[in-house]
Coordinates of C-alpha atoms in Angstrom, one line a residue:
Chain A
M925 CA 6.6 23.5 -38.0
A926 CA 4.4 26.7 -36.9
G927 CA 6.3 26.6 -33.6
G928 CA 9.3 27.6 -35.5
A929 CA 7.9 31.3 -36.3
I930 CA 6.5 31.7 -33.0
A931 CA 9.9 30.7 -31.6
G932 CA 11.9 33.1 -33.6
T933 CA 9.5 35.8 -32.0
E934 CA 10.2 34.7 -28.8
A935 CA 13.6 34.3 -29.4
R936 CA 13.9 38.2 -30.2
R937 CA 11.7 39.1 -27.7
H938 CA 14.2 37.6 -25.2
H939 CA 17.4 38.5 -27.0
G940 CA 18.2 41.5 -25.0
V941 CA 17.4 40.0 -21.9
A942 CA 18.4 36.4 -21.5
G943 CA 20.7 36.6 -24.4
E944 CA 22.4 33.2 -25.4
R945 CA 20.7 30.9 -23.2
V946 CA 17.4 31.6 -24.8
L947 CA 19.2 31.6 -28.0
R948 CA 20.4 28.1 -27.6
R949 CA 17.0 26.8 -26.5
V950 CA 15.3 28.1 -29.7
P951 CA 15.5 25.4 -32.6
R952 CA 17.2 27.1 -35.2
T953 CA 19.5 24.9 -37.1
R954 CA 18.2 21.3 -38.5
R955 CA 19.7 19.6 -35.6
E956 CA 18.2 22.0 -33.0
R957 CA 14.9 21.0 -34.7
L958 CA 15.3 17.2 -34.5
E959 CA 16.5 17.7 -30.9
A960 CA 13.6 19.5 -30.3
R961 CA 11.2 17.0 -32.1
A962 CA 12.6 14.1 -30.5
G963 CA 12.6 15.8 -27.0
W964 CA 8.5 16.2 -27.4
T965 CA 8.2 12.4 -28.9
L966 CA 10.0 11.0 -25.8
V967 CA 8.1 13.1 -23.1
S968 CA 4.7 12.7 -24.9
P969 CA 3.6 9.4 -23.9
A970 CA 4.0 10.7 -20.2
I971 CA 2.1 13.9 -21.0
V972 CA -0.7 12.1 -22.3
M973 CA -0.9 10.0 -19.1
V974 CA -0.4 12.6 -16.7
A975 CA -3.2 14.9 -18.6
V976 CA -5.7 12.1 -18.9
F977 CA -5.6 10.6 -15.7
I978 CA -4.7 13.5 -13.5
L979 CA -5.0 16.9 -14.5
F980 CA -8.4 16.1 -16.7
P981 CA -9.6 14.8 -13.6
L982 CA -8.6 17.7 -11.4
G983 CA -10.5 20.1 -13.8
F984 CA -13.2 17.7 -13.8
C985 CA -13.3 17.6 -10.0
V986 CA -13.8 21.5 -10.0
Y987 CA -16.2 21.3 -12.7
I988 CA -18.3 18.8 -11.0
S989 CA -18.1 20.5 -7.5
L990 CA -19.9 23.7 -9.2
T991 CA -22.9 21.5 -10.3
N992 CA -25.7 19.3 -9.2
W993 CA -24.3 16.0 -10.7
P994 CA -26.5 13.6 -10.8
L995 CA -25.7 9.9 -11.8
I996 CA -27.9 9.7 -14.5
G997 CA -29.6 12.6 -16.6
P998 CA -28.8 16.5 -17.1
Y999 CA -27.4 18.6 -14.6
H1000 CA -26.8 22.4 -14.1
F1001 CA -24.7 24.9 -12.6
I1002 CA -25.5 25.6 -8.9
G1003 CA -22.5 28.1 -8.1
F1004 CA -21.2 27.5 -4.7
A1005 CA -24.0 25.7 -3.3
N1006 CA -21.9 22.6 -2.9
Y1007 CA -19.5 24.5 -0.9
T1008 CA -21.7 26.4 1.2
A1009 CA -23.6 23.2 1.9
L1010 CA -20.2 21.8 3.5
A1011 CA -20.5 24.6 5.9
H1012 CA -23.2 23.0 7.5
N1013 CA -22.4 19.5 7.1
S1014 CA -21.6 18.4 10.4
V1015 CA -20.2 14.9 9.5
F1016 CA -17.8 16.7 7.1
L1017 CA -16.7 19.2 9.7
Q1018 CA -16.1 16.5 12.2
S1019 CA -14.2 14.7 9.8
I1020 CA -11.8 17.6 9.2
V1021 CA -11.4 18.3 13.1
F1022 CA -10.8 14.3 13.6
T1023 CA -8.5 14.4 10.6
L1024 CA -6.4 17.5 12.2
E1025 CA -6.7 15.8 15.4
Y1026 CA -5.0 12.8 14.4
T1027 CA -2.5 14.6 12.4
A1028 CA -1.5 16.5 15.4
I1029 CA -1.4 13.5 17.7
V1030 CA 1.0 11.3 15.3
T1031 CA 3.1 14.0 13.8
V1032 CA 5.6 14.7 16.7
P1033 CA 5.9 11.4 18.0
I1034 CA 6.9 10.3 14.3
L1035 CA 9.4 13.2 13.9
V1036 CA 10.9 12.4 17.3
F1037 CA 11.0 8.7 17.2
G1038 CA 12.5 8.8 13.7
Y1039 CA 15.1 11.3 14.7
L1040 CA 16.4 9.2 17.5
L1041 CA 16.2 5.9 15.4
A1042 CA 18.3 7.8 12.7
V1043 CA 20.7 9.0 15.3
F1044 CA 21.0 5.2 16.7
V1045 CA 21.4 3.4 13.1
R1046 CA 23.7 5.9 11.6
S1047 CA 26.6 4.7 13.5
N1048 CA 29.1 2.7 11.6
R1049 CA 29.0 -0.1 14.4
P1050 CA 28.4 -3.7 13.6
G1051 CA 24.6 -4.1 12.9
A1052 CA 23.8 -0.4 12.3
S1053 CA 22.4 -1.4 8.7
I1054 CA 20.7 -4.4 9.6
F1055 CA 18.9 -2.5 12.5
R1056 CA 18.0 0.1 9.8
T1057 CA 16.3 -2.4 7.7
C1058 CA 14.4 -4.3 10.7
V1059 CA 13.0 -0.7 11.9
F1060 CA 12.0 0.2 8.0
L1061 CA 10.2 -3.2 7.6
P1062 CA 6.8 -2.2 9.2
Y1063 CA 6.6 0.9 6.7
I1064 CA 7.6 -1.5 3.6
V1065 CA 4.8 -4.1 4.4
G1066 CA 2.6 -1.4 4.3
L1067 CA -0.4 0.4 6.2
T1068 CA -3.3 -1.5 4.6
T1069 CA -1.7 -5.0 5.4
L1070 CA -0.7 -4.0 8.9
S1071 CA -4.4 -2.7 9.5
F1072 CA -6.0 -6.1 8.8
L1073 CA -3.7 -7.5 11.1
A1074 CA -4.3 -5.0 13.8
E1075 CA -8.0 -5.5 13.3
V1076 CA -7.3 -9.3 14.2
E1077 CA -5.1 -8.6 17.4
L1078 CA -7.2 -5.8 18.7
Q1079 CA -10.2 -8.3 19.1
P1080 CA -11.6 -8.6 22.7
G1081 CA -10.9 -12.1 24.5
Y1082 CA -8.2 -13.3 22.1
G1083 CA -6.1 -10.5 20.4
T1084 CA -2.5 -10.5 21.1
V1085 CA -2.5 -6.7 22.0
N1086 CA -5.5 -7.5 24.6
V1087 CA -3.5 -10.5 26.0
V1088 CA -0.1 -8.9 26.2
L1089 CA -1.6 -5.7 27.9
S1090 CA -3.9 -8.0 30.6
K1091 CA -0.6 -9.9 31.3
L1092 CA 1.2 -6.6 32.2
H1093 CA -2.0 -5.7 33.9
L1094 CA -2.7 -2.5 32.0
A1095 CA -6.1 -3.4 30.3
S1096 CA -8.5 -5.9 30.7
I1097 CA -8.4 -8.8 28.1
N1098 CA -12.0 -8.1 26.9
T1099 CA -11.1 -4.3 26.2
V1100 CA -13.1 -3.7 22.7
W1101 CA -10.8 -0.7 21.3
V1102 CA -13.4 0.0 18.2
Q1103 CA -16.2 0.4 20.4
N1104 CA -14.3 3.8 22.1
A1105 CA -13.7 6.5 19.7
N1106 CA -10.5 7.6 22.2
L1107 CA -9.4 3.8 22.5
A1108 CA -9.5 3.3 18.8
L1109 CA -7.5 6.6 18.2
V1110 CA -4.9 5.4 20.7
A1111 CA -4.6 2.0 19.2
I1112 CA -4.5 3.4 15.4
C1113 CA -1.9 6.4 16.8
V1114 CA 0.4 3.7 17.9
L1115 CA 0.0 1.7 14.9
V1116 CA 0.9 4.3 12.8
V1117 CA 3.8 5.9 14.9
W1118 CA 5.1 2.3 14.8
L1119 CA 5.0 2.1 11.2
A1120 CA 6.0 5.5 10.1
S1121 CA 9.0 6.3 12.5
G1122 CA 11.1 4.3 10.3
F1123 CA 10.1 6.1 7.2
T1124 CA 11.3 9.3 8.8
M1125 CA 14.4 7.5 10.2
M1126 CA 15.2 6.8 6.6
L1127 CA 14.8 10.2 5.3
L1128 CA 16.5 11.9 8.2
L1129 CA 19.4 9.2 7.7
A1130 CA 19.8 10.2 4.3
G1131 CA 20.3 13.9 5.4
M1132 CA 22.5 12.9 8.1
Q1133 CA 25.0 10.8 5.9
G1134 CA 25.7 14.3 3.9
I1135 CA 27.0 16.1 7.2
P1136 CA 31.0 16.0 6.6
E1137 CA 32.5 14.2 9.2
Q1138 CA 34.8 16.9 10.2
L1139 CA 32.3 19.2 11.7
Y1140 CA 31.9 16.4 14.4
E1141 CA 35.6 16.0 14.8
S1142 CA 36.0 19.6 15.4
A1143 CA 33.0 19.7 17.9
D1144 CA 34.7 16.9 19.8
V1145 CA 38.0 18.9 19.8
D1146 CA 35.9 21.8 21.3
G1147 CA 34.8 19.2 23.7
A1148 CA 31.2 19.1 22.8
T1149 CA 28.6 16.8 24.2
W1150 CA 26.4 14.5 22.3
W1151 CA 23.6 16.7 22.8
E1152 CA 25.4 20.1 21.9
K1153 CA 26.9 18.1 18.5
E1154 CA 23.1 17.3 17.7
R1155 CA 21.8 20.8 18.4
M1156 CA 24.8 22.7 17.1
V1157 CA 25.6 20.6 14.0
T1158 CA 23.2 17.9 13.2
I1159 CA 19.7 19.7 13.4
P1160 CA 21.0 22.9 11.4
L1161 CA 22.4 20.9 8.8
L1162 CA 19.4 18.7 8.6
R1163 CA 16.8 21.7 8.4
R1164 CA 15.8 20.5 5.0
S1165 CA 15.3 16.8 5.6
I1166 CA 13.4 17.8 8.9
A1167 CA 11.0 20.0 6.7
L1168 CA 10.7 17.2 4.0
S1169 CA 9.8 14.6 6.6
L1170 CA 7.4 16.9 8.4
I1171 CA 5.6 17.6 5.1
I1172 CA 5.5 13.9 3.9
S1173 CA 4.3 12.9 7.5
V1174 CA 1.5 15.8 7.7
V1175 CA 0.2 15.1 4.2
G1176 CA 0.3 11.3 5.0
S1177 CA -1.9 12.0 7.9
I1178 CA -4.3 14.2 6.2
L1179 CA -5.0 11.7 3.6
A1180 CA -5.2 8.7 6.0
F1181 CA -8.0 6.3 5.1
N1182 CA -6.8 2.6 5.1
Q1183 CA -6.4 2.4 9.0
F1184 CA -9.8 4.0 9.8
Y1185 CA -11.7 2.1 7.1
I1186 CA -10.4 -1.2 7.8
I1187 CA -10.1 -0.8 11.8
T1188 CA -13.3 1.2 12.8
D1189 CA -14.8 1.6 9.9
G1190 CA -15.3 5.3 11.1
G1191 CA -17.0 4.0 14.2
P1192 CA -18.3 4.0 16.8
G1193 CA -21.1 6.2 14.7
T1194 CA -19.0 8.6 12.7
S1195 CA -16.5 9.7 15.3
T1196 CA -13.3 8.4 13.7
V1197 CA -14.4 9.2 9.9
S1198 CA -11.2 10.8 8.2
L1199 CA -11.6 13.4 5.6
V1200 CA -10.7 11.0 2.8
M1201 CA -13.1 8.3 4.3
E1202 CA -15.7 10.9 4.2
I1203 CA -15.4 12.0 0.7
Y1204 CA -15.5 8.0 -0.2
E1205 CA -18.6 7.9 1.8
T1206 CA -20.1 10.8 0.3
F1207 CA -19.6 9.1 -3.1
N1208 CA -19.9 5.4 -2.8
T1209 CA -22.5 5.1 -0.5
A1210 CA -24.6 8.3 -0.6
M1211 CA -23.7 9.0 -4.0
H1212 CA -23.4 12.8 -3.7
V1213 CA -21.3 13.4 -6.7
G1214 CA -21.1 17.2 -6.2
A1215 CA -20.6 17.3 -2.7
A1216 CA -17.8 14.7 -2.8
S1217 CA -16.3 17.0 -5.4
A1218 CA -16.4 19.9 -3.5
M1219 CA -15.2 18.3 -0.3
A1220 CA -12.2 16.7 -2.7
V1221 CA -11.5 20.2 -3.9
V1222 CA -10.9 21.6 -0.6
L1223 CA -8.6 18.5 0.1
I1224 CA -6.6 19.2 -3.4
I1225 CA -5.9 22.8 -2.2
V1226 CA -4.8 22.1 1.2
V1227 CA -2.5 19.2 0.2
G1228 CA -1.5 21.3 -3.1
L1229 CA -0.2 23.9 -1.0
I1230 CA 1.6 21.7 1.5
T1231 CA 3.3 19.8 -1.5
F1232 CA 4.1 23.0 -3.4
V1233 CA 6.3 24.0 -0.2
Q1234 CA 8.0 20.6 -0.5
F1235 CA 9.1 21.6 -4.0
R1236 CA 10.0 25.1 -3.0
I1237 CA 12.5 23.3 -0.3
L1238 CA 13.9 20.8 -2.9
R1239 CA 14.3 23.7 -5.4
A1240 CA 16.1 25.9 -3.0
D1241 CA 18.6 23.0 -2.5
D1242 CA 19.0 22.6 -6.2
V1243 CA 20.1 26.2 -6.9
Chain B
M586 CA 38.2 -8.1 17.0
S587 CA 40.2 -5.3 15.1
E588 CA 40.5 -3.4 18.0
D589 CA 42.3 -6.1 20.0
R590 CA 44.8 -6.4 17.1
R591 CA 45.7 -2.7 17.2
A592 CA 46.1 -2.5 20.7
G593 CA 48.5 -5.5 20.2
A594 CA 50.6 -4.2 17.8
R595 CA 51.5 -1.5 20.2
P596 CA 53.0 -3.3 23.2
S597 CA 53.4 -0.4 25.3
G598 CA 50.2 1.2 24.4
R599 CA 48.2 0.7 27.9
A600 CA 46.0 3.7 26.9
W601 CA 45.0 2.2 23.4
R602 CA 44.3 -1.3 25.4
V603 CA 42.1 0.8 27.7
A604 CA 40.5 2.5 25.0
G605 CA 39.9 -0.5 22.8
R606 CA 38.5 -2.1 25.6
R607 CA 36.0 0.7 26.2
R608 CA 35.2 0.7 22.5
Q609 CA 34.1 -3.2 22.8
T610 CA 31.9 -2.5 25.6
G611 CA 30.3 0.2 23.6
T612 CA 29.7 -2.0 20.6
V613 CA 28.4 -4.8 22.7
F614 CA 25.8 -2.1 24.6
Y615 CA 25.1 -0.8 20.7
V616 CA 24.6 -4.3 19.3
T617 CA 22.4 -5.5 22.3
A618 CA 20.2 -2.1 22.0
G619 CA 20.0 -2.2 18.6
C620 CA 18.6 -6.1 18.5
L621 CA 16.1 -4.8 21.3
I622 CA 15.1 -2.0 19.1
S623 CA 14.6 -4.0 16.3
A624 CA 12.6 -6.5 17.8
I625 CA 10.3 -3.8 18.4
F626 CA 9.8 -3.8 14.9
V627 CA 10.3 -7.4 13.5
V628 CA 8.7 -9.3 16.1
P629 CA 5.4 -8.2 15.8
L630 CA 5.6 -9.4 11.9
L631 CA 7.1 -12.6 12.7
W632 CA 4.3 -13.2 15.3
E633 CA 1.9 -12.5 12.7
V634 CA 3.5 -15.0 10.5
L635 CA 3.4 -17.8 13.0
R636 CA -0.2 -16.6 13.9
S637 CA -1.1 -17.2 10.2
F638 CA -0.4 -21.1 10.7
E639 CA -2.6 -21.2 13.7
P640 CA -6.1 -22.6 12.8
T641 CA -8.9 -20.1 13.0
Q642 CA -10.2 -21.7 16.2
E643 CA -7.1 -21.3 17.9
I644 CA -6.5 -17.7 16.8
T645 CA -9.9 -16.9 18.2
S646 CA -9.7 -18.3 21.6
P647 CA -7.8 -17.2 24.8
P648 CA -4.4 -18.3 24.2
S649 CA -2.9 -21.6 25.8
L650 CA 0.4 -23.4 25.4
A651 CA -1.5 -25.6 22.8
I652 CA -1.0 -22.9 20.6
F653 CA 2.4 -24.3 18.7
S654 CA 1.0 -28.0 18.5
H655 CA -1.6 -27.4 16.1
L656 CA 0.4 -25.4 13.4
G657 CA -0.3 -26.0 10.0
I658 CA -1.1 -24.5 6.4
E659 CA -4.9 -25.1 6.6
N660 CA -5.5 -21.2 6.3
Y661 CA -3.4 -20.9 3.4
R662 CA -4.9 -23.9 1.5
S663 CA -8.6 -23.0 2.1
L664 CA -7.8 -19.3 1.5
L665 CA -6.0 -20.1 -2.1
V666 CA -7.5 -22.9 -3.6
G667 CA -11.0 -23.2 -1.4
S668 CA -14.3 -21.6 -2.8
D669 CA -13.0 -18.4 -2.1
D670 CA -10.1 -18.4 -4.7
V671 CA -8.1 -15.8 -3.3
A672 CA -5.3 -17.0 -5.4
R673 CA -6.9 -15.3 -8.2
N674 CA -6.8 -12.2 -6.5
V675 CA -3.4 -12.5 -5.6
V676 CA -2.5 -13.2 -9.1
N677 CA -4.5 -10.2 -10.3
S678 CA -2.4 -7.9 -7.6
L679 CA 0.7 -9.3 -9.1
I680 CA -0.2 -8.6 -12.5
V681 CA -1.3 -4.9 -11.9
A682 CA 1.8 -4.4 -9.7
L683 CA 4.2 -5.5 -12.3
A684 CA 2.7 -3.9 -14.9
T685 CA 2.5 -0.8 -13.2
A686 CA 6.0 -0.7 -12.2
L687 CA 7.1 -1.9 -16.0
L688 CA 4.7 1.0 -17.6
T689 CA 5.9 3.7 -15.3
T690 CA 9.5 2.7 -15.7
I691 CA 9.5 2.7 -19.5
V692 CA 7.3 6.1 -19.7
A693 CA 9.3 7.8 -17.0
T694 CA 12.5 7.0 -18.4
L695 CA 11.6 8.2 -22.1
A696 CA 10.3 11.4 -20.2
G697 CA 13.4 11.7 -18.0
Y698 CA 15.5 11.6 -20.9
G699 CA 13.7 14.1 -22.9
F700 CA 13.3 16.6 -19.9
G701 CA 17.1 16.1 -18.8
R702 CA 18.8 15.8 -22.1
F703 CA 16.8 17.6 -24.9
R704 CA 16.3 21.2 -25.3
F705 CA 12.8 22.2 -26.6
R706 CA 10.4 25.0 -26.4
G707 CA 7.7 24.5 -23.8
S708 CA 9.7 21.8 -21.8
G709 CA 9.6 23.9 -18.8
I710 CA 5.8 24.5 -18.7
V711 CA 5.5 20.8 -19.7
F712 CA 7.6 19.8 -16.8
A713 CA 5.5 22.2 -14.6
A714 CA 2.3 20.4 -15.5
V715 CA 4.0 17.2 -14.2
L716 CA 4.7 18.6 -11.1
I717 CA 1.4 19.7 -10.7
G718 CA 0.1 16.3 -11.1
F719 CA 2.7 15.4 -8.5
M720 CA 0.7 17.7 -5.9
V721 CA -2.6 16.3 -6.5
P722 CA -3.4 13.5 -3.9
F723 CA -5.1 10.6 -5.9
Q724 CA -7.2 10.0 -3.1
A725 CA -9.1 13.3 -3.8
V726 CA -9.8 12.9 -7.6
L727 CA -11.4 9.6 -7.3
T728 CA -14.8 10.7 -8.2
P729 CA -13.8 12.3 -11.3
L730 CA -11.6 9.5 -12.2
F731 CA -14.6 7.0 -11.6
L732 CA -16.8 8.7 -13.7
E733 CA -14.2 9.1 -16.5
L734 CA -13.2 5.6 -16.3
H735 CA -17.0 4.6 -16.5
D736 CA -17.0 6.5 -20.0
L737 CA -13.7 4.9 -21.0
H738 CA -15.3 1.4 -19.9
L739 CA -12.2 1.0 -17.7
L740 CA -14.4 0.6 -14.6
N741 CA -14.3 -2.5 -12.8
S742 CA -11.0 -3.5 -14.8
L743 CA -7.3 -4.4 -14.3
V744 CA -6.5 -2.4 -17.3
G745 CA -8.2 1.0 -15.7
L746 CA -6.5 0.3 -12.3
W747 CA -3.5 -0.3 -14.3
L748 CA -3.4 3.2 -16.2
F749 CA -4.6 4.8 -12.8
Y750 CA -1.7 3.6 -10.9
T751 CA 0.7 4.4 -13.7
A752 CA -0.2 7.8 -14.2
F753 CA 0.0 8.8 -10.2
N754 CA 3.5 7.2 -10.1
L755 CA 5.0 9.0 -13.2
P756 CA 5.4 12.5 -11.6
F757 CA 7.8 10.9 -9.0
G758 CA 9.3 8.6 -11.7
I759 CA 9.9 11.3 -14.2
Y760 CA 11.4 13.5 -11.6
I761 CA 13.8 11.1 -10.5
M762 CA 14.7 10.1 -14.1
R763 CA 14.9 13.5 -15.3
N764 CA 17.8 14.3 -12.5
T765 CA 19.6 11.0 -13.4
F766 CA 19.7 12.1 -16.9
A767 CA 20.9 15.2 -15.9
Q768 CA 23.8 14.0 -14.2
V769 CA 25.0 12.3 -17.0
P770 CA 27.9 13.9 -18.5
D771 CA 27.8 16.0 -21.3
E772 CA 30.8 14.2 -23.1
L773 CA 29.1 10.8 -22.8
V774 CA 26.2 11.8 -24.9
D775 CA 28.0 13.9 -27.4
A776 CA 30.4 10.9 -28.0
A777 CA 27.6 8.6 -28.9
R778 CA 26.1 11.3 -30.8
V779 CA 29.4 11.8 -32.8
D780 CA 29.5 7.7 -33.6
G781 CA 26.3 8.1 -35.2
A782 CA 24.2 6.5 -32.6
S783 CA 20.3 7.3 -33.0
V784 CA 18.4 8.7 -30.3
L785 CA 17.3 5.4 -29.0
S786 CA 20.6 3.6 -29.0
T787 CA 22.0 6.5 -27.2
L788 CA 19.4 5.8 -24.4
T789 CA 19.9 2.0 -24.3
R790 CA 23.5 1.2 -24.9
V791 CA 25.4 4.3 -23.6
L792 CA 23.3 5.5 -20.8
R793 CA 22.2 2.0 -19.5
A794 CA 25.0 1.7 -16.7
I795 CA 24.5 5.2 -15.2
V796 CA 20.9 5.3 -15.7
M797 CA 20.0 2.0 -14.3
P798 CA 19.8 3.0 -10.5
G799 CA 17.2 5.6 -11.5
I800 CA 15.2 2.9 -13.1
A801 CA 15.3 0.5 -10.3
T802 CA 14.1 3.2 -8.0
S803 CA 11.0 4.3 -10.1
F804 CA 10.5 0.6 -10.5
L805 CA 10.6 -0.2 -6.7
F806 CA 8.2 2.6 -6.0
A807 CA 5.7 1.9 -8.6
F808 CA 5.6 -1.8 -7.5
L809 CA 5.1 -1.2 -3.7
F810 CA 2.5 1.3 -4.6
A811 CA 0.6 -0.6 -6.8
W812 CA 1.0 -3.9 -4.8
T813 CA -0.2 -2.2 -1.4
E814 CA -2.9 0.3 -2.9
F815 CA -6.3 0.1 -1.3
L816 CA -8.8 3.2 -1.9
G817 CA -8.4 3.2 -5.6
A818 CA -9.1 -0.7 -6.0
L819 CA -11.9 -0.6 -3.5
T820 CA -13.5 2.3 -5.5
F821 CA -13.1 1.2 -9.1
L822 CA -13.4 -2.6 -8.7
T823 CA -16.7 -4.1 -8.0
S824 CA -16.6 -7.7 -8.9
S825 CA -14.6 -10.3 -6.9
S826 CA -12.9 -11.8 -10.2
V827 CA -11.0 -8.4 -10.7
Y828 CA -10.6 -7.5 -6.9
T829 CA -6.9 -7.0 -6.0
L830 CA -5.4 -8.9 -2.8
P831 CA -6.1 -5.8 -0.5
V832 CA -9.8 -5.7 -1.5
A833 CA -10.4 -9.2 -1.5
L834 CA -9.0 -9.1 2.3
S835 CA -11.2 -6.3 3.2
N836 CA -14.2 -8.3 2.3
V837 CA -12.6 -11.3 4.4
E838 CA -12.5 -9.0 7.3
T839 CA -16.0 -7.5 6.8
G840 CA -17.3 -11.4 5.9
T841 CA -19.4 -10.2 3.2
T842 CA -18.4 -12.4 0.6
Y843 CA -16.5 -15.3 2.1
G844 CA -18.9 -16.9 4.6
G845 CA -18.3 -14.9 7.7
V846 CA -15.2 -13.6 9.1
N847 CA -12.3 -15.7 9.4
F848 CA -9.3 -14.3 11.3
G849 CA -7.4 -17.2 10.2
Y850 CA -8.0 -16.3 6.6
L851 CA -7.3 -13.0 7.0
T852 CA -4.1 -13.4 8.8
A853 CA -2.9 -15.8 6.2
G854 CA -3.7 -13.5 3.5
A855 CA -2.1 -10.4 5.5
V856 CA 1.0 -12.5 5.6
I857 CA 0.8 -13.3 1.7
A858 CA 0.6 -9.5 1.2
M859 CA 3.8 -8.9 3.2
V860 CA 5.9 -11.3 1.1
P861 CA 6.5 -9.6 -2.2
C862 CA 7.2 -6.2 -0.2
V863 CA 10.0 -7.9 1.8
I864 CA 11.4 -9.6 -1.1
V865 CA 11.6 -6.7 -3.2
Y866 CA 12.9 -4.2 -0.6
A867 CA 15.2 -6.5 0.4
S868 CA 16.9 -7.0 -3.1
L869 CA 16.3 -3.8 -4.1
Q870 CA 17.1 -1.7 -0.8
R871 CA 19.9 0.6 -2.0
F872 CA 17.6 2.2 -4.7
Y873 CA 14.7 2.7 -2.4
V874 CA 17.1 4.8 -0.4
R875 CA 18.1 6.7 -3.5
G876 CA 14.4 7.6 -3.9
L877 CA 14.3 9.0 -0.6
V878 CA 17.3 10.8 -1.2
S879 CA 15.6 12.9 -3.9
G880 CA 13.2 14.0 -1.4
A881 CA 10.3 13.8 -3.9
V882 CA 8.3 11.2 -1.9
K883 CA 4.9 10.8 -0.9
G884 CA 4.1 9.6 2.2

């Protein structure tokens, strides 16, 4: 209603610049007004949900992080004290270093295995689509469930991992994986690479299927080898898919929680506490609401920036 | 087979036959390699299914050939109908996952229709807000959400969990549905309008066939998310009667509420957790790939 007047000014303001496009957007006729109202009605439930359960908590998180928020009673603003305290919080800093270390270890193997698997299953030979499904299965089952099973199979004395490795004379059957930070990290990285390679494979495969067959045919005519075709045709045309799968896998690693909480519970000591797990512990166990929120803001900024790049890549592709 | 026939159709084509045979050898190698690679990913899962039928004392003792002689459904029986009543947690998980998938799909479809087919002032800004929602990892806002849900009396409640899951699945769903609706040819919508169809009946009747894949995609992603989500449920749920399956399993794992660690129960519970994922994925596979192609996926 009041929007009509504002819309009119808007149209005049843009008239000279964007011309017709803007004019068509402004609800002038009855039909266009009805269309605008219908549009708002359709999007409003979604807007309310997103505003109440995502955007409000986001703002609230920043707000809390600037206070000494207690669970009960009054609070007051303390500026950036929560943030400056983080700089001296050794467990928090350690969790960041550990999370980055973990991310650095798993990212490249996931991409490389995912790429090789995609090359393998993009074939139109018999069985390729079944192999695709099989390789993707661990990802579909999910990390939470598989972490519980890994916990069982890593047990010293009888876990399948230890039994198989001892039969191959690679490790003792009594290896206690979770009592050593490095061993625990190795076990979890293997689990995650095994699980996530299928996901990267599917993303890259989707990209590969968009590459015109003629390009490979003309490369064949030029006598290109397999690797030359990958290097000259596939990889350049797959840049967007590779960038997306890297972003998704890096964000997923930065947000890692389930596997560490379930398999190591952060131990031994606090050596395998991931960043998200530290936020969880700070809030749920230590009940430091302000500190947990400040950590979360740091996490949001990092992940938000990376996801922003993801959308820029998608946008660039749309245009 | 078809290679053979083609070679046979050209009696003088010796080169064809050689090429055909080489192709065939290649196919044999390919299938063999494919089976080996698939085994790396599938055998561990099948092994766990087998393990879940072993009694706990078998799982927790060094392996012997006797393993296969004691298989039974004892773990499942004790886990589901015993005093632990994990059946209740399975039902909780199913309800939340289905309700999340349904609500996400409905709200995202409406919004996608609005963003994709209607011109209105502010739609760009509002869509940008949705994209900001996409950039916020739910793991980071659990603390403020906990306080908010507490004030709304939605803490320790499946309804609260349901709304939380739905909200965080919406940005992806809206993105998918907006693109789906934007791809619908204008003539189709105009034709329906000329025929005097209302806004909603246009959506339900005319667009159904074209929009169905997008709907299936957002349903599938929301269901899998809600069924496997762990951290949010762990944070918001505090009594075992409302636990979802992953949270119940984490209690089996730590042995806090179910009378000590029982790896037989844990394995059986994990296998139960796998089943819906596999069924839903197998039946809606092509829609999953559609979602991946959009690129707007979270890890």
